[in-house]
PDB file of C-alpha atoms in Angstrom:
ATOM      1  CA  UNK A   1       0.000   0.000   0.000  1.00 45.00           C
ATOM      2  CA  UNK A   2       2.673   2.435   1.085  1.00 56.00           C
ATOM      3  CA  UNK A   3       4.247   1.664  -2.694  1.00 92.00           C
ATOM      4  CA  UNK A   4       0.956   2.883  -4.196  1.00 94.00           C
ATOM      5  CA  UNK A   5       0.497   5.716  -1.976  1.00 94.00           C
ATOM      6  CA  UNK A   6       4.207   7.026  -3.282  1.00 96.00           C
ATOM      7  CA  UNK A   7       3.480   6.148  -6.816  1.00 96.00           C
ATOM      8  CA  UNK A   8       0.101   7.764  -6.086  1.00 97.00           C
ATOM      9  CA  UNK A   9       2.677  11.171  -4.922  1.00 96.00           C
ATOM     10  CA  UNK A  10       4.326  10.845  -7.754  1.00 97.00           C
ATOM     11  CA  UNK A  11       1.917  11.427 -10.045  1.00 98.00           C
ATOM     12  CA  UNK A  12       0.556  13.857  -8.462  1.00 98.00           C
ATOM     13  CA  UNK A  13       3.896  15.825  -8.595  1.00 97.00           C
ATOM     14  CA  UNK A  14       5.403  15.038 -11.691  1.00 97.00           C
ATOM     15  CA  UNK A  15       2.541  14.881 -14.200  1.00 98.00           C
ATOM     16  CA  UNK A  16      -0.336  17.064 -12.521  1.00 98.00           C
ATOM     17  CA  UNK A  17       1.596  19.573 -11.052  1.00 97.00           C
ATOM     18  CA  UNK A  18       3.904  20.761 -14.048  1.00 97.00           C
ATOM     19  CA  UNK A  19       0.671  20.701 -15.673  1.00 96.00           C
ATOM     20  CA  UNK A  20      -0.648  23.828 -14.042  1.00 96.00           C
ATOM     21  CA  UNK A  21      -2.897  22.074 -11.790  1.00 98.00           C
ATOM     22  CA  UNK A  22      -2.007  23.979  -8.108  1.00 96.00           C
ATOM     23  CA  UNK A  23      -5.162  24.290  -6.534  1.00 97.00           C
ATOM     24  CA  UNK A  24      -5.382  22.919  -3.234  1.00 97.00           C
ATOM     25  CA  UNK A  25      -8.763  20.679  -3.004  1.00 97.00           C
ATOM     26  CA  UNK A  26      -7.588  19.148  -6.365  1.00 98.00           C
ATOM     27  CA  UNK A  27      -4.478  18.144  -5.338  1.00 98.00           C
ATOM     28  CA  UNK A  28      -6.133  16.677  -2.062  1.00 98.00           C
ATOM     29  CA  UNK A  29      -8.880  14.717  -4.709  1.00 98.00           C
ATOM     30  CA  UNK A  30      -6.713  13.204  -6.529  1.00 98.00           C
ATOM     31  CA  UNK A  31      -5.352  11.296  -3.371  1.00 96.00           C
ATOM     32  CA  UNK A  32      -8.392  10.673  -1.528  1.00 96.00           C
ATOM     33  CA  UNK A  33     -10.367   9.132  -4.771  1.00 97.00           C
ATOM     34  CA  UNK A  34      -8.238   5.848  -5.495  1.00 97.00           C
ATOM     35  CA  UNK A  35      -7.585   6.052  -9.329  1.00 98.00           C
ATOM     36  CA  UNK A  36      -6.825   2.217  -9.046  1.00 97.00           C
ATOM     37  CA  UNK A  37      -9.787   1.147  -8.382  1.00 97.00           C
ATOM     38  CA  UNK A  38     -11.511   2.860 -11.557  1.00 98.00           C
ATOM     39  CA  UNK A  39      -9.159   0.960 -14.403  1.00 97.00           C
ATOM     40  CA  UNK A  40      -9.273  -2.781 -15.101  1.00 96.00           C
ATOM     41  CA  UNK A  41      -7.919  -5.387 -13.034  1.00 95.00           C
ATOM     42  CA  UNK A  42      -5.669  -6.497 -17.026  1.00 95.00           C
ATOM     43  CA  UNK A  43      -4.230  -2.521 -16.454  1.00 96.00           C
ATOM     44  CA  UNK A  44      -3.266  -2.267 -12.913  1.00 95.00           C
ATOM     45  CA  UNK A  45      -0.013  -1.293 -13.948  1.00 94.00           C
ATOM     46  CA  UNK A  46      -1.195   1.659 -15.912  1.00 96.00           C
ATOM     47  CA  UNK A  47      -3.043   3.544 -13.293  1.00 97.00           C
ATOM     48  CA  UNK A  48      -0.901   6.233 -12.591  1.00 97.00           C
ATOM     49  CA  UNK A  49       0.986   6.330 -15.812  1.00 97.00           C
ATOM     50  CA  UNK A  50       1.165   9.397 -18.306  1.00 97.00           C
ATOM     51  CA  UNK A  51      -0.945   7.908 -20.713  1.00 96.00           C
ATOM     52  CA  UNK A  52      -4.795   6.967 -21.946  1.00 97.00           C
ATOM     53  CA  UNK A  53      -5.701   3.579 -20.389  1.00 97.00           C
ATOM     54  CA  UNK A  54      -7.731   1.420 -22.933  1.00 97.00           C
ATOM     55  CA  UNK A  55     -11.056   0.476 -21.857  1.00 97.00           C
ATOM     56  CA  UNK A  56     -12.665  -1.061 -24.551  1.00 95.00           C
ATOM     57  CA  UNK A  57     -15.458  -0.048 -26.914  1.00 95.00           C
ATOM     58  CA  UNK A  58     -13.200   2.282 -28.728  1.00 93.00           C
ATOM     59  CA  UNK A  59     -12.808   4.219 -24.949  1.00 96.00           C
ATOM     60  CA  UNK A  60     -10.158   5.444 -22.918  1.00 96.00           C
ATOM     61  CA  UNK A  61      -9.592   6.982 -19.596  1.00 98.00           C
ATOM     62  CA  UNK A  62      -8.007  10.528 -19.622  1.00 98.00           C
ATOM     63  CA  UNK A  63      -4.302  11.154 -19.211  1.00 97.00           C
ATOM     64  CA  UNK A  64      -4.110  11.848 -15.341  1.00 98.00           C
ATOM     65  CA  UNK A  65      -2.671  15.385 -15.990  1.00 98.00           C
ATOM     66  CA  UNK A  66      -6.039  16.093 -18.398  1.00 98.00           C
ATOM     67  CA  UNK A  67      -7.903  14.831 -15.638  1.00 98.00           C
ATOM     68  CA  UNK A  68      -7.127  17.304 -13.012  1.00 98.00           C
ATOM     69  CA  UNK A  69      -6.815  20.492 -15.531  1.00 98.00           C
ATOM     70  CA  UNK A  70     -10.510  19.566 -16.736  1.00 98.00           C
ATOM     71  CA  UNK A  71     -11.595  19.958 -12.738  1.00 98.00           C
ATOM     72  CA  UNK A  72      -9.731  22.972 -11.998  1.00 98.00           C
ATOM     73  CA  UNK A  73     -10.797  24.798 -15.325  1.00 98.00           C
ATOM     74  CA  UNK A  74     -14.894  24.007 -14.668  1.00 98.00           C
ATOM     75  CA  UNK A  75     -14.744  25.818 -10.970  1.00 98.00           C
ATOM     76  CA  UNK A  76     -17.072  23.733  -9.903  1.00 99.00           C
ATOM     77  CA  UNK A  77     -19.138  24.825  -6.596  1.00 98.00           C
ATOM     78  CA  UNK A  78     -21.345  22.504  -4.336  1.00 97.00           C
ATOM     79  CA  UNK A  79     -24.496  23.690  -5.880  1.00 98.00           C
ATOM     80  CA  UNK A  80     -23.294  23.140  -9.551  1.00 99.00           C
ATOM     81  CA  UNK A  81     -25.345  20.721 -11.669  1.00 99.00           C
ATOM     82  CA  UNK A  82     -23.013  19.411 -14.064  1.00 99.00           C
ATOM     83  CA  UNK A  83     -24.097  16.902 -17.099  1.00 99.00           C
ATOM     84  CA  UNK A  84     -20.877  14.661 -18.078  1.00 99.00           C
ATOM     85  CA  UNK A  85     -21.395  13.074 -21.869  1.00 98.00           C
ATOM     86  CA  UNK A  86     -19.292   9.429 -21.631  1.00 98.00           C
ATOM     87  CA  UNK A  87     -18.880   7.910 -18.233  1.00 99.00           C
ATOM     88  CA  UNK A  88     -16.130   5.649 -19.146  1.00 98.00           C
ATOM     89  CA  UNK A  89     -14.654   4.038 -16.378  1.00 98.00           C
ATOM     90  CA  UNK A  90     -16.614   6.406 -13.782  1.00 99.00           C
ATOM     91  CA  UNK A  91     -13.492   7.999 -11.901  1.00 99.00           C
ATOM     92  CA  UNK A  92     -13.999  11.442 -13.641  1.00 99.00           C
ATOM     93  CA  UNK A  93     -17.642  10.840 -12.308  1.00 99.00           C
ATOM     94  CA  UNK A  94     -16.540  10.249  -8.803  1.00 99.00           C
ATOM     95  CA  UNK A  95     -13.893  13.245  -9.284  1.00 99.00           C
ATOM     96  CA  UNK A  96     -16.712  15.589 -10.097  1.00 99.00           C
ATOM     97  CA  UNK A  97     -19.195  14.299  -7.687  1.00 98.00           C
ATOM     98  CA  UNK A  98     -17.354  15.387  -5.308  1.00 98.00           C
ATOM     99  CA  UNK A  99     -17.239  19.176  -6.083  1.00 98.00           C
ATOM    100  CA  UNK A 100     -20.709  19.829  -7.215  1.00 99.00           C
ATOM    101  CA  UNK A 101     -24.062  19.313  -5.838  1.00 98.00           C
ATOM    102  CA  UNK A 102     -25.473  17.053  -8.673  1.00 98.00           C
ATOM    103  CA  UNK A 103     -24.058  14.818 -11.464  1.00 99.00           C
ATOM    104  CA  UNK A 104     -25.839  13.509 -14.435  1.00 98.00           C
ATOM    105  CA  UNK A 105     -23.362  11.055 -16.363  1.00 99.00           C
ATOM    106  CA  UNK A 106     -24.598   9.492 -19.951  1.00 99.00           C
ATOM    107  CA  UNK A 107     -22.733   6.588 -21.454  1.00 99.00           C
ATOM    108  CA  UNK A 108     -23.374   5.129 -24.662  1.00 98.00           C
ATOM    109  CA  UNK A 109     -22.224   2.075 -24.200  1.00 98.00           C
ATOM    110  CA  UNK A 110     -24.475   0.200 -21.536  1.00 98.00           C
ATOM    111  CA  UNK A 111     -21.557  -2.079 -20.603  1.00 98.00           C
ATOM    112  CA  UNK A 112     -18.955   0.882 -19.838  1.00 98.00           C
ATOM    113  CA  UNK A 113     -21.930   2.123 -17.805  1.00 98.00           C
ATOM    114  CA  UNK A 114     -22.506  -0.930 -15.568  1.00 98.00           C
ATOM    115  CA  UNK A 115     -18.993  -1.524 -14.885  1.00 98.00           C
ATOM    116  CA  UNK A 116     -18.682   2.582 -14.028  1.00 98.00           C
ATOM    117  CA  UNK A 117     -22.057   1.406 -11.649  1.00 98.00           C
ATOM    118  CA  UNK A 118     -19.936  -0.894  -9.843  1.00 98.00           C
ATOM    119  CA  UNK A 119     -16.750   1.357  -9.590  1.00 98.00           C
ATOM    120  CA  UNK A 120     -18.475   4.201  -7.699  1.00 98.00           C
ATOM    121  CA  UNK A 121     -21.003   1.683  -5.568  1.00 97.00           C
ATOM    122  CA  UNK A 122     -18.240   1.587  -2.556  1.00 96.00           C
ATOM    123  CA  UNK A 123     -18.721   5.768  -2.724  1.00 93.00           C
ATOM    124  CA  UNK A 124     -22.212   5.900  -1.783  1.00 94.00           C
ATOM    125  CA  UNK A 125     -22.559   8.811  -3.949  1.00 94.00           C
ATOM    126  CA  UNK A 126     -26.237  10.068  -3.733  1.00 96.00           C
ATOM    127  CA  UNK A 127     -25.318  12.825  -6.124  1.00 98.00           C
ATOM    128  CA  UNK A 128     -24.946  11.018  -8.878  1.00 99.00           C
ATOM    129  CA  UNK A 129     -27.595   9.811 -11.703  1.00 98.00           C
ATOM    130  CA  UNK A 130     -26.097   7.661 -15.009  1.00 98.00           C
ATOM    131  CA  UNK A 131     -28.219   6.792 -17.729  1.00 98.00           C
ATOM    132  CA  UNK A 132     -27.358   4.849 -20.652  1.00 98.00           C
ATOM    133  CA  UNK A 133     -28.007   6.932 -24.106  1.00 98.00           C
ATOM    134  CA  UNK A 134     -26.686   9.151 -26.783  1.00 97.00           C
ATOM    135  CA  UNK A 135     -25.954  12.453 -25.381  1.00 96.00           C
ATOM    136  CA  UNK A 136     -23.372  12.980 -28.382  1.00 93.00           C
ATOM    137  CA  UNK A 137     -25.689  16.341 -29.749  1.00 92.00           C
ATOM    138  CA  UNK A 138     -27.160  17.268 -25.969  1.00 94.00           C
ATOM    139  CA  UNK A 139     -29.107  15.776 -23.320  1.00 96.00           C
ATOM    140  CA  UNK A 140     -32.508  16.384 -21.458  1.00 88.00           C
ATOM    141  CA  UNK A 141     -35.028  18.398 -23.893  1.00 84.00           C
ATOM    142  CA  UNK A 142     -34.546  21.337 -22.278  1.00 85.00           C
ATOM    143  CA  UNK A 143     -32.126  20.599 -19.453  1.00 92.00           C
ATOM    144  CA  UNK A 144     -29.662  23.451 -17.970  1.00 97.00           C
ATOM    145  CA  UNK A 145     -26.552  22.968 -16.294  1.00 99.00           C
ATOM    146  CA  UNK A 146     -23.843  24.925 -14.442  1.00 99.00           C
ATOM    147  CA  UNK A 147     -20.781  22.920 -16.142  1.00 99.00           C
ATOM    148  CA  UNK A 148     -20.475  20.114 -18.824  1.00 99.00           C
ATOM    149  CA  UNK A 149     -17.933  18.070 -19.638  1.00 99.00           C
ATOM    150  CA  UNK A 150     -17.465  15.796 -22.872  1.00 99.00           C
ATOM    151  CA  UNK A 151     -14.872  13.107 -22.352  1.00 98.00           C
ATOM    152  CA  UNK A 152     -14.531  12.421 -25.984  1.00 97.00           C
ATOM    153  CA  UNK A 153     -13.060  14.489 -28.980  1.00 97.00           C
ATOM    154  CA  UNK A 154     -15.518  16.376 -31.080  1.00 96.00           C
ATOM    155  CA  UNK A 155     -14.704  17.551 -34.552  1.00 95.00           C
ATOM    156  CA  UNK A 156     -17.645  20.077 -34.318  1.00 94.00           C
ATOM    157  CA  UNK A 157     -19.071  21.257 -31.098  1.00 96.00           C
ATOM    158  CA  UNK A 158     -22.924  20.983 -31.535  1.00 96.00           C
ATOM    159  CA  UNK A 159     -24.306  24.073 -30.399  1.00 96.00           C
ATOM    160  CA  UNK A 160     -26.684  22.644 -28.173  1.00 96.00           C
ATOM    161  CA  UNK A 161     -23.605  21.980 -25.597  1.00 98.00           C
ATOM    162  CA  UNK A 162     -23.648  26.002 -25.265  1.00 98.00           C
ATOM    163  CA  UNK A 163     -26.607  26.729 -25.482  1.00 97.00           C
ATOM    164  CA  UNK A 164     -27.483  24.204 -22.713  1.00 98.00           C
ATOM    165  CA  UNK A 165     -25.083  25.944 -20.214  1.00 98.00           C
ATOM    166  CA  UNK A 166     -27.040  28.365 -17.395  1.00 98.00           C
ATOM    167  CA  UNK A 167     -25.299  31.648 -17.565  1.00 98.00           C
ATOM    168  CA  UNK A 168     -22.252  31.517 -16.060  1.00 98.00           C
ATOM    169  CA  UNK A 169     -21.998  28.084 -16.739  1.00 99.00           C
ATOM    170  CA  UNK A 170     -18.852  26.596 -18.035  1.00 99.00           C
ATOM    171  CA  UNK A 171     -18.464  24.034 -20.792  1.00 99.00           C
ATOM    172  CA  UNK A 172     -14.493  21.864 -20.864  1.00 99.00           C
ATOM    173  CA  UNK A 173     -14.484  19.865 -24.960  1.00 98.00           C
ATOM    174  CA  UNK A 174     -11.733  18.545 -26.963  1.00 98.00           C
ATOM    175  CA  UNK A 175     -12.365  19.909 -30.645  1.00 97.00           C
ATOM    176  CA  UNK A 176     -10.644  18.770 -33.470  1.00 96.00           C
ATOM    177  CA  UNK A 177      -9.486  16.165 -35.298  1.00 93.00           C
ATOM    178  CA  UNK A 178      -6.507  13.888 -35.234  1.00 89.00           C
ATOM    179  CA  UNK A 179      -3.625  15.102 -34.490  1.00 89.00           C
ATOM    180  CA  UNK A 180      -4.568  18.532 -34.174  1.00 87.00           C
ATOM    181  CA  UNK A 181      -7.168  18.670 -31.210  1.00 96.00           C
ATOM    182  CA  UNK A 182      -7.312  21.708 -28.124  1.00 97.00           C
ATOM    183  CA  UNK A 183      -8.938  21.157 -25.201  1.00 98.00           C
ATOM    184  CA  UNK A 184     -11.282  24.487 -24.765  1.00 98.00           C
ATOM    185  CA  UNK A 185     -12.926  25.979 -21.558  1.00 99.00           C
ATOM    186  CA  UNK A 186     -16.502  27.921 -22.972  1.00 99.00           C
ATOM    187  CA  UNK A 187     -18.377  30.306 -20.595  1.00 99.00           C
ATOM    188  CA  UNK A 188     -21.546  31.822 -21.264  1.00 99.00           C
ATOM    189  CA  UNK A 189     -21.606  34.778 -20.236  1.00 98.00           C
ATOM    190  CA  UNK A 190     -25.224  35.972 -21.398  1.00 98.00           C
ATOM    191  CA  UNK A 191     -28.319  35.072 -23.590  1.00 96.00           C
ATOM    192  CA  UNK A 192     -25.772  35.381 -26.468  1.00 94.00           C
ATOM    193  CA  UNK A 193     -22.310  35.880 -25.816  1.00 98.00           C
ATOM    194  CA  UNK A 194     -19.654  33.343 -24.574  1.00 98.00           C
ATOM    195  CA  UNK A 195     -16.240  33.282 -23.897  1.00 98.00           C
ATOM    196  CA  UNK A 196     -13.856  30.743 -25.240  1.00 98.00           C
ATOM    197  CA  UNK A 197     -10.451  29.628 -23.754  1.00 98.00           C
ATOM    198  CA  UNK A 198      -7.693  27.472 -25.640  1.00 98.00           C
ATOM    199  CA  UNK A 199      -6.627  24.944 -22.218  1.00 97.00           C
ATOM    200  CA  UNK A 200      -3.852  22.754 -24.020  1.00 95.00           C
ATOM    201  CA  UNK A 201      -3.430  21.094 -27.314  1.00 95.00           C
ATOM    202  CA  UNK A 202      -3.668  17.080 -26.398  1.00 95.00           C
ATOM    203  CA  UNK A 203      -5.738  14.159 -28.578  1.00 94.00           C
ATOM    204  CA  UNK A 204      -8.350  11.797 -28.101  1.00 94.00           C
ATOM    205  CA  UNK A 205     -10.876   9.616 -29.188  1.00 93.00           C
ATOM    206  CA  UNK A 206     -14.007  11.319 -30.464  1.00 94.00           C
ATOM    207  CA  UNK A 207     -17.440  10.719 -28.703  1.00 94.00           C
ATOM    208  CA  UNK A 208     -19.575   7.910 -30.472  1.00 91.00           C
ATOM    209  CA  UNK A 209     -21.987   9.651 -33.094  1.00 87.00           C
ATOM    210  CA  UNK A 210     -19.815  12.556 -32.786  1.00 86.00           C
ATOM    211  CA  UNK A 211     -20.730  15.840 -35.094  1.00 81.00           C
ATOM    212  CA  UNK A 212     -18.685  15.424 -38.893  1.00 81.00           C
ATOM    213  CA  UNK A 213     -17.990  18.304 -40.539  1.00 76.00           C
ATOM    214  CA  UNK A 214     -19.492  18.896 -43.997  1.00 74.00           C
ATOM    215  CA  UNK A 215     -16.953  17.252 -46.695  1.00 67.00           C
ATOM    216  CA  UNK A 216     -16.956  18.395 -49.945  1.00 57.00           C
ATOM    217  CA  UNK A 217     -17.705  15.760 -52.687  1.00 56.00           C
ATOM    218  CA  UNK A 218     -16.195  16.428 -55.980  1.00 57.00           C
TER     219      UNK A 218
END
């Protein structure tokens, strides 16, 4: 145990931190919510590595160092309601849970979902709601939230993501394509008007269903 708490401290201090993740009650997250015990029992030796960790279906858990910035970006508050589009492995889910007041997850893949079930049932997380479905182009006919986060790539960002955000509400995406993908923090800021920050430049998988752009056919 005392080996995983020090790789646990390692990662912590040589991936997260040089990543421009300082803030306090992040830092103290990242070592109270056991990453272990979110990745497969075949990738134990991956947990704390500087890398994606394959979970099947064409999914991946985040880079711990993507992780963390995506938390500290969103400002999240303990009355936020924050919608999460891909649930994955559920450790982002517990992660967030445990800054905001309510947490609506939505995996496509009703497998990834169960086994993210099982991962967060030792939590006890009341907070928390996961439904299986497409929430690719939005979720809830007319649902707000305070932050969203989409754990897969997105050539396009549908404009229902923004649009969905309450004012003041914060939206973290990775838009692009491969190779060339930036992770971007958007805040609306009124009715209309939104601000949009470039986070880091970083690549991965796009979210099932995901908005194509429009290809010219000769």
């Amino acid at each position: 145990m005392q080996n995983v708490e020090q790789v646990r401290f390692n990662m912590i201090e040589q991936q997260i931190r040089p990543c421009d993740v300082l803030e306090g009650r992040i830092l103290d997250l990242l070592h109270h919510v056991r990453r272990e015990n979110f990745v497969p029992d075949s990738k134990q030796a991956m947990a704390f590595m500087d890398m994606e960790i394959p979970l099947g279906y064409g999914v991946s858990m985040w880079q711990p160092k993507l992780e963390a910035r995506a938390l500290q970006e969103l400002h999240l508050g303990h009355n936020d309601r924050v919608l999460e589009v891909g649930t994955g492995s559920g450790y982002l889910t517990a992660l967030l849970s445990s800054l905001a007041g309510q947490v609506t997850s939505v995996e496509i893949v009703p497998e990834l979902s169960e086994m993210a079930r099982q991962h967060l049932q030792p939590y006890h997380r009341e907070n928390i709601t996961l439904a299986v479905g497409d929430a690719s182009h939005g979720w809830g006919e007319g649902a707000s939230f305070d932050a969203i986060v989409l754990t897969g790539s997105t050539p396009i960002l549908p404009e229902i993501f923004k649009t969905s955000l309450n004012i003041g509400g914060r939206l973290f995406a990775i838009v692009g394509e491969a190779p060339v993908m930036e992770a971007k923090l958007i805040t609306r800021v009124s009715a209309d008007t939104y601000t949009t920050v470039n986070i880091m430049e970083t690549s991965i998988a796009p979210l099932q269903n995901a908005e194509q752009p429009k290809r010219f056919v000769f």
